[in-house]
């Protein structure tokens, strides 16, 4: 475990202990613990979706709206088209992957930075979200899927277990799979990677494709967990998508990722949300705190980089 990850683990434990002591133990109750981990699943996966593109030195501004769009498409396929739940879920995942693939291809073919490309696609998909079903809500699509999403295995929420499995898969990809190591090589030093025979273009496309796929996973989790979806889903996911990997120690310049750090940072941000609910804090203050922490993490990273040079 790296020092950043160890520090985040200690901070998460301390934050939880402080919450337990100052709320008369309410966060120790089973229902509260279940809610904490149920609603941690989406921030974890969204953070990983952003982490993948940060690994190649790019950003994806569209992960939030892609999550919402995939959730709307999945619900639409079940309710209006009549597809079985398992087939609609696959289609939702494929939708996210396809959007990520398009993002990657546009970045490579136009040589425009992913920040600008995903800003544009974010705007387009934001409109498409409302095009699926307007401002209305899809609900009652699959009682079995909802029971599974809101259920638990040995006391652990099912959706959180799915998020953990996704995190393990992403960690294995970067540690054990050649494509993952090539992706980090392209992010760390594109020139050296190219001289070593690594296709930087292929790495960019793969990173955006995986980012879109993970956003699709987050969308499917939303469908299973909430029992109803509308076009506003994803509006509040952009800041958490950056907060988790940046606080978790992922390098903005590319080449370094941290799955464990991203997940721990997502947990800390989740605990901030819990504190907001427990202490009845204005939600705007939560965004201010998270934004300030992200800015601080970026500044510290910059200072470390200058010190090591």
Short mmCIF file of N, CA and C in Angstrom, two decimals, residues 124-265:
data_model
loop_
_atom_site.label_atom_id
_atom_site.label_comp_id
_atom_site.label_asym_id
_atom_site.label_seq_id
_atom_site.Cartn_x
_atom_site.Cartn_y
_atom_site.Cartn_z
N UNK A 124 -24.03 17.08 -26.13
CA UNK A 124 -24.91 16.33 -27.04
C UNK A 124 -25.71 15.28 -26.27
N UNK A 125 -25.01 14.50 -25.43
CA UNK A 125 -25.67 13.41 -24.70
C UNK A 125 -26.64 13.97 -23.66
N UNK A 126 -26.31 15.13 -23.12
CA UNK A 126 -27.21 15.76 -22.16
C UNK A 126 -28.57 16.00 -22.82
N UNK A 127 -28.55 16.42 -24.08
CA UNK A 127 -29.81 16.61 -24.79
C UNK A 127 -30.49 15.29 -25.12
N UNK A 128 -29.69 14.27 -25.47
CA UNK A 128 -30.25 12.97 -25.80
C UNK A 128 -30.94 12.33 -24.59
N UNK A 129 -30.39 12.58 -23.39
CA UNK A 129 -31.01 12.01 -22.18
C UNK A 129 -32.48 12.40 -22.11
N UNK A 130 -32.75 13.67 -22.36
CA UNK A 130 -34.13 14.14 -22.28
C UNK A 130 -34.93 13.68 -23.51
N UNK A 131 -34.21 13.36 -24.60
CA UNK A 131 -34.90 12.88 -25.78
C UNK A 131 -35.47 11.49 -25.61
N UNK A 132 -34.92 10.70 -24.69
CA UNK A 132 -35.40 9.33 -24.49
C UNK A 132 -36.81 9.33 -23.93
N UNK A 133 -37.06 10.14 -22.90
CA UNK A 133 -38.38 10.09 -22.23
C UNK A 133 -38.77 11.46 -21.67
N UNK A 134 -38.19 12.52 -22.19
CA UNK A 134 -38.51 13.84 -21.67
C UNK A 134 -38.09 13.97 -20.21
N UNK A 135 -38.92 14.66 -19.45
CA UNK A 135 -38.63 14.83 -18.03
C UNK A 135 -39.36 13.79 -17.17
N UNK A 136 -40.07 12.88 -17.83
CA UNK A 136 -40.83 11.86 -17.09
C UNK A 136 -39.91 10.80 -16.49
N UNK A 137 -40.48 9.99 -15.60
CA UNK A 137 -39.69 8.98 -14.87
C UNK A 137 -40.10 7.58 -15.31
N UNK A 138 -39.12 6.73 -15.52
CA UNK A 138 -39.37 5.31 -15.74
C UNK A 138 -39.37 4.61 -14.38
N UNK A 139 -40.37 3.79 -14.14
CA UNK A 139 -40.39 3.04 -12.89
C UNK A 139 -41.17 1.74 -13.10
N UNK A 140 -41.04 0.83 -12.16
CA UNK A 140 -41.73 -0.45 -12.25
C UNK A 140 -41.27 -1.30 -13.41
N UNK A 141 -39.99 -1.17 -13.81
CA UNK A 141 -39.52 -1.89 -15.00
C UNK A 141 -39.21 -3.36 -14.75
N UNK A 142 -38.65 -3.70 -13.63
CA UNK A 142 -38.30 -5.10 -13.38
C UNK A 142 -38.20 -5.32 -11.87
N UNK A 143 -39.24 -5.86 -11.25
CA UNK A 143 -39.18 -6.09 -9.79
C UNK A 143 -38.01 -6.98 -9.39
N UNK A 144 -37.71 -7.97 -10.22
CA UNK A 144 -36.60 -8.87 -9.89
C UNK A 144 -35.26 -8.14 -9.89
N UNK A 145 -35.05 -7.28 -10.88
CA UNK A 145 -33.80 -6.51 -10.95
C UNK A 145 -33.70 -5.56 -9.76
N UNK A 146 -34.80 -4.93 -9.41
CA UNK A 146 -34.79 -4.00 -8.28
C UNK A 146 -34.51 -4.73 -6.96
N UNK A 147 -35.14 -5.91 -6.80
CA UNK A 147 -34.86 -6.69 -5.58
C UNK A 147 -33.39 -7.05 -5.50
N UNK A 148 -32.82 -7.42 -6.65
CA UNK A 148 -31.39 -7.78 -6.67
C UNK A 148 -30.53 -6.56 -6.35
N UNK A 149 -30.87 -5.41 -6.93
CA UNK A 149 -30.07 -4.20 -6.72
C UNK A 149 -30.16 -3.67 -5.31
N UNK A 150 -31.32 -3.84 -4.69
CA UNK A 150 -31.51 -3.34 -3.33
C UNK A 150 -31.25 -4.41 -2.27
N UNK A 151 -30.90 -5.62 -2.73
CA UNK A 151 -30.65 -6.72 -1.81
C UNK A 151 -29.22 -6.75 -1.30
N UNK A 152 -28.92 -7.78 -0.57
CA UNK A 152 -27.57 -7.93 -0.01
C UNK A 152 -27.18 -9.40 0.04
N UNK A 153 -25.90 -9.64 0.12
CA UNK A 153 -25.36 -10.99 0.27
C UNK A 153 -24.51 -11.01 1.53
N UNK A 154 -24.92 -11.82 2.49
CA UNK A 154 -24.24 -11.89 3.80
C UNK A 154 -24.14 -10.50 4.44
N UNK A 155 -25.16 -9.71 4.25
CA UNK A 155 -25.22 -8.38 4.86
C UNK A 155 -24.55 -7.28 4.07
N UNK A 156 -23.89 -7.64 2.97
CA UNK A 156 -23.19 -6.62 2.15
C UNK A 156 -24.07 -6.30 0.93
N UNK A 157 -24.38 -5.01 0.70
CA UNK A 157 -25.23 -4.65 -0.44
C UNK A 157 -24.70 -5.21 -1.77
N UNK A 158 -25.61 -5.73 -2.56
CA UNK A 158 -25.23 -6.35 -3.84
C UNK A 158 -24.52 -5.36 -4.76
N UNK A 159 -25.05 -4.15 -4.85
CA UNK A 159 -24.44 -3.18 -5.78
C UNK A 159 -23.03 -2.81 -5.34
N UNK A 160 -22.79 -2.80 -4.01
CA UNK A 160 -21.42 -2.51 -3.55
C UNK A 160 -20.48 -3.66 -3.93
N UNK A 161 -20.97 -4.90 -3.82
CA UNK A 161 -20.14 -6.05 -4.24
C UNK A 161 -19.82 -5.95 -5.73
N UNK A 162 -20.80 -5.51 -6.53
CA UNK A 162 -20.54 -5.34 -7.97
C UNK A 162 -19.45 -4.29 -8.18
N UNK A 163 -19.53 -3.19 -7.44
CA UNK A 163 -18.51 -2.14 -7.58
C UNK A 163 -17.13 -2.65 -7.18
N UNK A 164 -17.07 -3.48 -6.13
CA UNK A 164 -15.78 -4.05 -5.71
C UNK A 164 -15.22 -4.97 -6.78
N UNK A 165 -16.09 -5.79 -7.37
CA UNK A 165 -15.64 -6.69 -8.45
C UNK A 165 -15.13 -5.88 -9.65
N UNK A 166 -15.81 -4.80 -9.96
CA UNK A 166 -15.36 -3.92 -11.05
C UNK A 166 -13.98 -3.34 -10.72
N UNK A 167 -13.82 -2.89 -9.47
CA UNK A 167 -12.52 -2.32 -9.07
C UNK A 167 -11.41 -3.36 -9.17
N UNK A 168 -11.70 -4.60 -8.75
CA UNK A 168 -10.69 -5.67 -8.86
C UNK A 168 -10.33 -5.91 -10.32
N UNK A 169 -11.36 -5.93 -11.18
CA UNK A 169 -11.10 -6.15 -12.61
C UNK A 169 -10.23 -5.04 -13.19
N UNK A 170 -10.50 -3.80 -12.80
CA UNK A 170 -9.70 -2.67 -13.31
C UNK A 170 -8.26 -2.77 -12.80
N UNK A 171 -8.11 -3.15 -11.51
CA UNK A 171 -6.76 -3.29 -10.95
C UNK A 171 -5.98 -4.39 -11.67
N UNK A 172 -6.63 -5.51 -11.93
CA UNK A 172 -5.97 -6.61 -12.66
C UNK A 172 -5.59 -6.16 -14.06
N UNK A 173 -6.48 -5.38 -14.69
CA UNK A 173 -6.20 -4.91 -16.05
C UNK A 173 -4.91 -4.09 -16.09
N UNK A 174 -4.75 -3.18 -15.12
CA UNK A 174 -3.56 -2.32 -15.14
C UNK A 174 -2.30 -3.05 -14.65
N UNK A 175 -2.47 -4.05 -13.77
CA UNK A 175 -1.31 -4.74 -13.21
C UNK A 175 -0.86 -5.93 -14.04
N UNK A 176 -1.82 -6.67 -14.61
CA UNK A 176 -1.49 -7.97 -15.21
C UNK A 176 -1.67 -8.03 -16.73
N UNK A 177 -2.48 -7.15 -17.29
CA UNK A 177 -2.79 -7.23 -18.72
C UNK A 177 -1.86 -6.30 -19.50
N UNK A 178 -1.32 -6.81 -20.59
CA UNK A 178 -0.37 -6.02 -21.38
C UNK A 178 -0.99 -4.72 -21.89
N UNK A 179 -2.27 -4.78 -22.28
CA UNK A 179 -2.93 -3.56 -22.79
C UNK A 179 -2.99 -2.49 -21.71
N UNK A 180 -3.20 -2.89 -20.46
CA UNK A 180 -3.23 -1.93 -19.36
C UNK A 180 -1.88 -1.28 -19.13
N UNK A 181 -0.83 -2.08 -19.19
CA UNK A 181 0.52 -1.52 -18.99
C UNK A 181 0.91 -0.61 -20.16
N UNK A 182 0.47 -0.98 -21.37
CA UNK A 182 0.75 -0.12 -22.52
C UNK A 182 0.01 1.21 -22.39
N UNK A 183 -1.20 1.15 -21.83
CA UNK A 183 -1.98 2.37 -21.63
C UNK A 183 -1.26 3.32 -20.67
N UNK A 184 -0.71 2.78 -19.58
CA UNK A 184 0.03 3.62 -18.64
C UNK A 184 1.33 4.13 -19.24
N UNK A 185 1.95 3.30 -20.07
CA UNK A 185 3.19 3.74 -20.73
C UNK A 185 2.91 4.93 -21.64
N UNK A 186 1.80 4.89 -22.35
CA UNK A 186 1.44 6.01 -23.23
C UNK A 186 1.15 7.26 -22.41
N UNK A 187 0.52 7.09 -21.25
CA UNK A 187 0.22 8.25 -20.42
C UNK A 187 1.44 8.83 -19.74
N UNK A 188 2.38 7.97 -19.33
CA UNK A 188 3.57 8.44 -18.62
C UNK A 188 4.57 9.13 -19.51
N UNK A 189 4.84 8.56 -20.66
CA UNK A 189 5.82 9.14 -21.58
C UNK A 189 5.47 8.70 -23.00
N UNK A 190 4.64 9.47 -23.68
CA UNK A 190 4.17 9.06 -25.02
C UNK A 190 5.31 8.80 -26.01
N UNK A 191 6.37 9.63 -25.95
CA UNK A 191 7.47 9.46 -26.90
C UNK A 191 8.20 8.14 -26.66
N UNK A 192 8.52 7.88 -25.38
CA UNK A 192 9.20 6.62 -25.06
C UNK A 192 8.32 5.43 -25.40
N UNK A 193 7.01 5.56 -25.15
CA UNK A 193 6.09 4.46 -25.47
C UNK A 193 6.09 4.19 -26.97
N UNK A 194 6.05 5.28 -27.77
CA UNK A 194 6.03 5.10 -29.24
C UNK A 194 7.32 4.46 -29.73
N UNK A 195 8.46 4.88 -29.15
CA UNK A 195 9.74 4.30 -29.55
C UNK A 195 9.84 2.82 -29.15
N UNK A 196 9.05 2.45 -28.15
CA UNK A 196 9.04 1.05 -27.70
C UNK A 196 8.02 0.21 -28.46
N UNK A 197 7.37 0.82 -29.43
CA UNK A 197 6.42 0.08 -30.25
C UNK A 197 4.99 0.12 -29.77
N UNK A 198 4.72 0.98 -28.77
CA UNK A 198 3.34 1.10 -28.25
C UNK A 198 2.58 2.13 -29.08
N UNK A 199 1.38 1.77 -29.49
CA UNK A 199 0.54 2.70 -30.24
C UNK A 199 -0.21 3.60 -29.27
N UNK A 200 0.20 4.88 -29.23
CA UNK A 200 -0.47 5.82 -28.34
C UNK A 200 -1.92 6.06 -28.76
N UNK A 201 -2.17 6.04 -30.07
CA UNK A 201 -3.54 6.23 -30.54
C UNK A 201 -4.44 5.10 -30.03
N UNK A 202 -3.93 3.88 -30.10
CA UNK A 202 -4.72 2.74 -29.64
C UNK A 202 -4.99 2.85 -28.13
N UNK A 203 -3.99 3.34 -27.41
CA UNK A 203 -4.17 3.50 -25.95
C UNK A 203 -5.24 4.54 -25.65
N UNK A 204 -5.25 5.64 -26.41
CA UNK A 204 -6.26 6.68 -26.19
C UNK A 204 -7.66 6.15 -26.45
N UNK A 205 -7.81 5.44 -27.56
CA UNK A 205 -9.13 4.89 -27.89
C UNK A 205 -9.57 3.89 -26.83
N UNK A 206 -8.65 3.02 -26.41
CA UNK A 206 -8.99 2.01 -25.40
C UNK A 206 -9.38 2.67 -24.07
N UNK A 207 -8.64 3.71 -23.67
CA UNK A 207 -8.94 4.38 -22.41
C UNK A 207 -10.33 4.99 -22.43
N UNK A 208 -10.68 5.67 -23.52
CA UNK A 208 -12.01 6.29 -23.60
C UNK A 208 -13.11 5.22 -23.69
N UNK A 209 -12.81 4.13 -24.41
CA UNK A 209 -13.80 3.05 -24.50
C UNK A 209 -14.08 2.46 -23.11
N UNK A 210 -13.02 2.18 -22.36
CA UNK A 210 -13.19 1.62 -21.02
C UNK A 210 -13.91 2.61 -20.10
N UNK A 211 -13.59 3.89 -20.25
CA UNK A 211 -14.25 4.91 -19.43
C UNK A 211 -15.75 4.91 -19.71
N UNK A 212 -16.12 4.85 -20.98
CA UNK A 212 -17.53 4.80 -21.33
C UNK A 212 -18.20 3.54 -20.82
N UNK A 213 -17.49 2.40 -20.91
CA UNK A 213 -18.04 1.14 -20.42
C UNK A 213 -18.30 1.21 -18.91
N UNK A 214 -17.35 1.78 -18.17
CA UNK A 214 -17.53 1.89 -16.72
C UNK A 214 -18.67 2.86 -16.38
N UNK A 215 -18.83 3.92 -17.17
CA UNK A 215 -19.98 4.81 -16.97
C UNK A 215 -21.28 4.04 -17.22
N UNK A 216 -21.24 3.13 -18.20
CA UNK A 216 -22.40 2.28 -18.45
C UNK A 216 -22.70 1.36 -17.27
N UNK A 217 -21.63 0.82 -16.65
CA UNK A 217 -21.81 0.00 -15.44
C UNK A 217 -22.47 0.82 -14.34
N UNK A 218 -22.01 2.06 -14.17
CA UNK A 218 -22.62 2.93 -13.16
C UNK A 218 -24.10 3.17 -13.47
N UNK A 219 -24.42 3.34 -14.74
CA UNK A 219 -25.82 3.55 -15.14
C UNK A 219 -26.68 2.34 -14.82
N UNK A 220 -26.15 1.15 -15.08
CA UNK A 220 -26.88 -0.09 -14.78
C UNK A 220 -27.09 -0.23 -13.27
N UNK A 221 -26.07 0.14 -12.49
CA UNK A 221 -26.20 0.08 -11.02
C UNK A 221 -27.32 1.02 -10.56
N UNK A 222 -27.38 2.22 -11.16
CA UNK A 222 -28.43 3.17 -10.80
C UNK A 222 -29.81 2.56 -11.07
N UNK A 223 -29.95 1.93 -12.24
CA UNK A 223 -31.24 1.32 -12.61
C UNK A 223 -31.64 0.25 -11.59
N UNK A 224 -30.69 -0.60 -11.22
CA UNK A 224 -30.99 -1.71 -10.31
C UNK A 224 -31.25 -1.21 -8.88
N UNK A 225 -30.54 -0.16 -8.49
CA UNK A 225 -30.62 0.29 -7.09
C UNK A 225 -31.83 1.18 -6.82
N UNK A 226 -32.12 2.09 -7.75
CA UNK A 226 -33.12 3.11 -7.45
C UNK A 226 -34.55 2.66 -7.70
N UNK A 227 -34.76 1.78 -8.67
CA UNK A 227 -36.12 1.37 -8.99
C UNK A 227 -36.87 2.35 -9.88
N UNK A 228 -36.27 3.50 -10.13
CA UNK A 228 -36.86 4.48 -11.05
C UNK A 228 -35.75 5.39 -11.54
N UNK A 229 -35.84 5.82 -12.78
CA UNK A 229 -34.81 6.69 -13.34
C UNK A 229 -35.47 7.80 -14.15
N UNK A 230 -34.80 8.95 -14.17
CA UNK A 230 -35.24 10.04 -15.04
C UNK A 230 -34.00 10.73 -15.61
N UNK A 231 -34.23 11.75 -16.42
CA UNK A 231 -33.14 12.37 -17.18
C UNK A 231 -32.20 13.20 -16.33
N UNK A 232 -32.53 13.43 -15.07
CA UNK A 232 -31.63 14.25 -14.23
C UNK A 232 -30.48 13.42 -13.65
N UNK A 233 -30.57 12.10 -13.78
CA UNK A 233 -29.51 11.25 -13.22
C UNK A 233 -28.18 11.55 -13.92
N UNK A 234 -27.17 11.74 -13.14
CA UNK A 234 -25.84 12.02 -13.69
C UNK A 234 -25.44 13.47 -13.60
N UNK A 235 -26.41 14.36 -13.31
CA UNK A 235 -26.09 15.79 -13.25
C UNK A 235 -25.08 16.12 -12.15
N UNK A 236 -25.11 15.35 -11.06
CA UNK A 236 -24.26 15.66 -9.91
C UNK A 236 -23.05 14.72 -9.79
N UNK A 237 -22.69 14.07 -10.89
CA UNK A 237 -21.61 13.08 -10.81
C UNK A 237 -20.26 13.58 -11.34
N UNK A 238 -20.24 14.76 -11.96
CA UNK A 238 -18.99 15.22 -12.56
C UNK A 238 -17.92 15.49 -11.50
N UNK A 239 -18.28 16.25 -10.46
CA UNK A 239 -17.29 16.56 -9.41
C UNK A 239 -16.82 15.29 -8.69
N UNK A 240 -17.73 14.40 -8.27
CA UNK A 240 -17.25 13.15 -7.64
C UNK A 240 -16.35 12.32 -8.55
N UNK A 241 -16.61 12.37 -9.87
CA UNK A 241 -15.79 11.57 -10.78
C UNK A 241 -14.34 12.05 -10.78
N UNK A 242 -14.12 13.35 -10.60
CA UNK A 242 -12.76 13.87 -10.52
C UNK A 242 -12.20 13.76 -9.10
N UNK A 243 -13.08 13.96 -8.10
CA UNK A 243 -12.62 13.98 -6.72
C UNK A 243 -11.98 12.65 -6.32
N UNK A 244 -12.63 11.54 -6.67
CA UNK A 244 -12.13 10.24 -6.22
C UNK A 244 -10.71 9.94 -6.74
N UNK A 245 -10.47 10.01 -8.06
CA UNK A 245 -9.11 9.69 -8.52
C UNK A 245 -8.05 10.73 -8.13
N UNK A 246 -8.43 12.02 -8.14
CA UNK A 246 -7.42 13.05 -7.84
C UNK A 246 -7.02 12.98 -6.37
N UNK A 247 -8.02 12.89 -5.46
CA UNK A 247 -7.69 12.73 -4.04
C UNK A 247 -6.99 11.40 -3.82
N UNK A 248 -7.34 10.41 -4.64
CA UNK A 248 -6.76 9.07 -4.49
C UNK A 248 -5.34 8.93 -4.96
N UNK A 249 -4.76 9.99 -5.52
CA UNK A 249 -3.34 9.95 -5.88
C UNK A 249 -3.06 9.68 -7.34
N UNK A 250 -4.08 9.76 -8.20
CA UNK A 250 -3.87 9.53 -9.63
C UNK A 250 -3.24 10.78 -10.25
N UNK A 251 -2.21 10.56 -11.07
CA UNK A 251 -1.49 11.68 -11.66
C UNK A 251 -2.30 12.30 -12.79
N UNK A 252 -2.48 13.64 -12.74
CA UNK A 252 -3.21 14.32 -13.80
C UNK A 252 -2.47 14.25 -15.13
N UNK A 253 -1.14 14.16 -15.06
CA UNK A 253 -0.34 14.14 -16.29
C UNK A 253 -0.34 12.77 -16.95
N UNK A 254 -0.91 11.75 -16.28
CA UNK A 254 -0.96 10.41 -16.86
C UNK A 254 0.16 9.52 -16.37
N UNK A 255 0.00 8.22 -16.61
CA UNK A 255 1.06 7.26 -16.30
C UNK A 255 0.94 6.61 -14.94
N UNK A 256 0.14 7.18 -14.04
CA UNK A 256 0.00 6.62 -12.68
C UNK A 256 -1.48 6.53 -12.32
N UNK A 257 -1.92 5.37 -11.93
CA UNK A 257 -3.29 5.19 -11.46
C UNK A 257 -3.26 4.50 -10.11
N UNK A 258 -4.35 4.62 -9.38
CA UNK A 258 -4.47 3.96 -8.09
C UNK A 258 -5.92 3.55 -7.87
N UNK A 259 -6.20 2.29 -8.08
CA UNK A 259 -7.58 1.79 -7.91
C UNK A 259 -7.98 1.88 -6.44
N UNK A 260 -7.10 1.41 -5.54
CA UNK A 260 -7.41 1.44 -4.11
C UNK A 260 -7.57 2.88 -3.62
N UNK A 261 -6.67 3.78 -4.06
CA UNK A 261 -6.76 5.17 -3.65
C UNK A 261 -8.05 5.81 -4.14
N UNK A 262 -8.44 5.51 -5.37
CA UNK A 262 -9.69 6.05 -5.91
C UNK A 262 -10.89 5.58 -5.11
N UNK A 263 -10.91 4.29 -4.75
CA UNK A 263 -12.04 3.74 -3.98
C UNK A 263 -12.08 4.33 -2.57
N UNK A 264 -10.91 4.48 -1.94
CA UNK A 264 -10.87 5.06 -0.59
C UNK A 264 -11.31 6.52 -0.61
N UNK A 265 -10.88 7.26 -1.63
CA UNK A 265 -11.28 8.66 -1.75
C UNK A 265 -12.79 8.77 -1.97
#
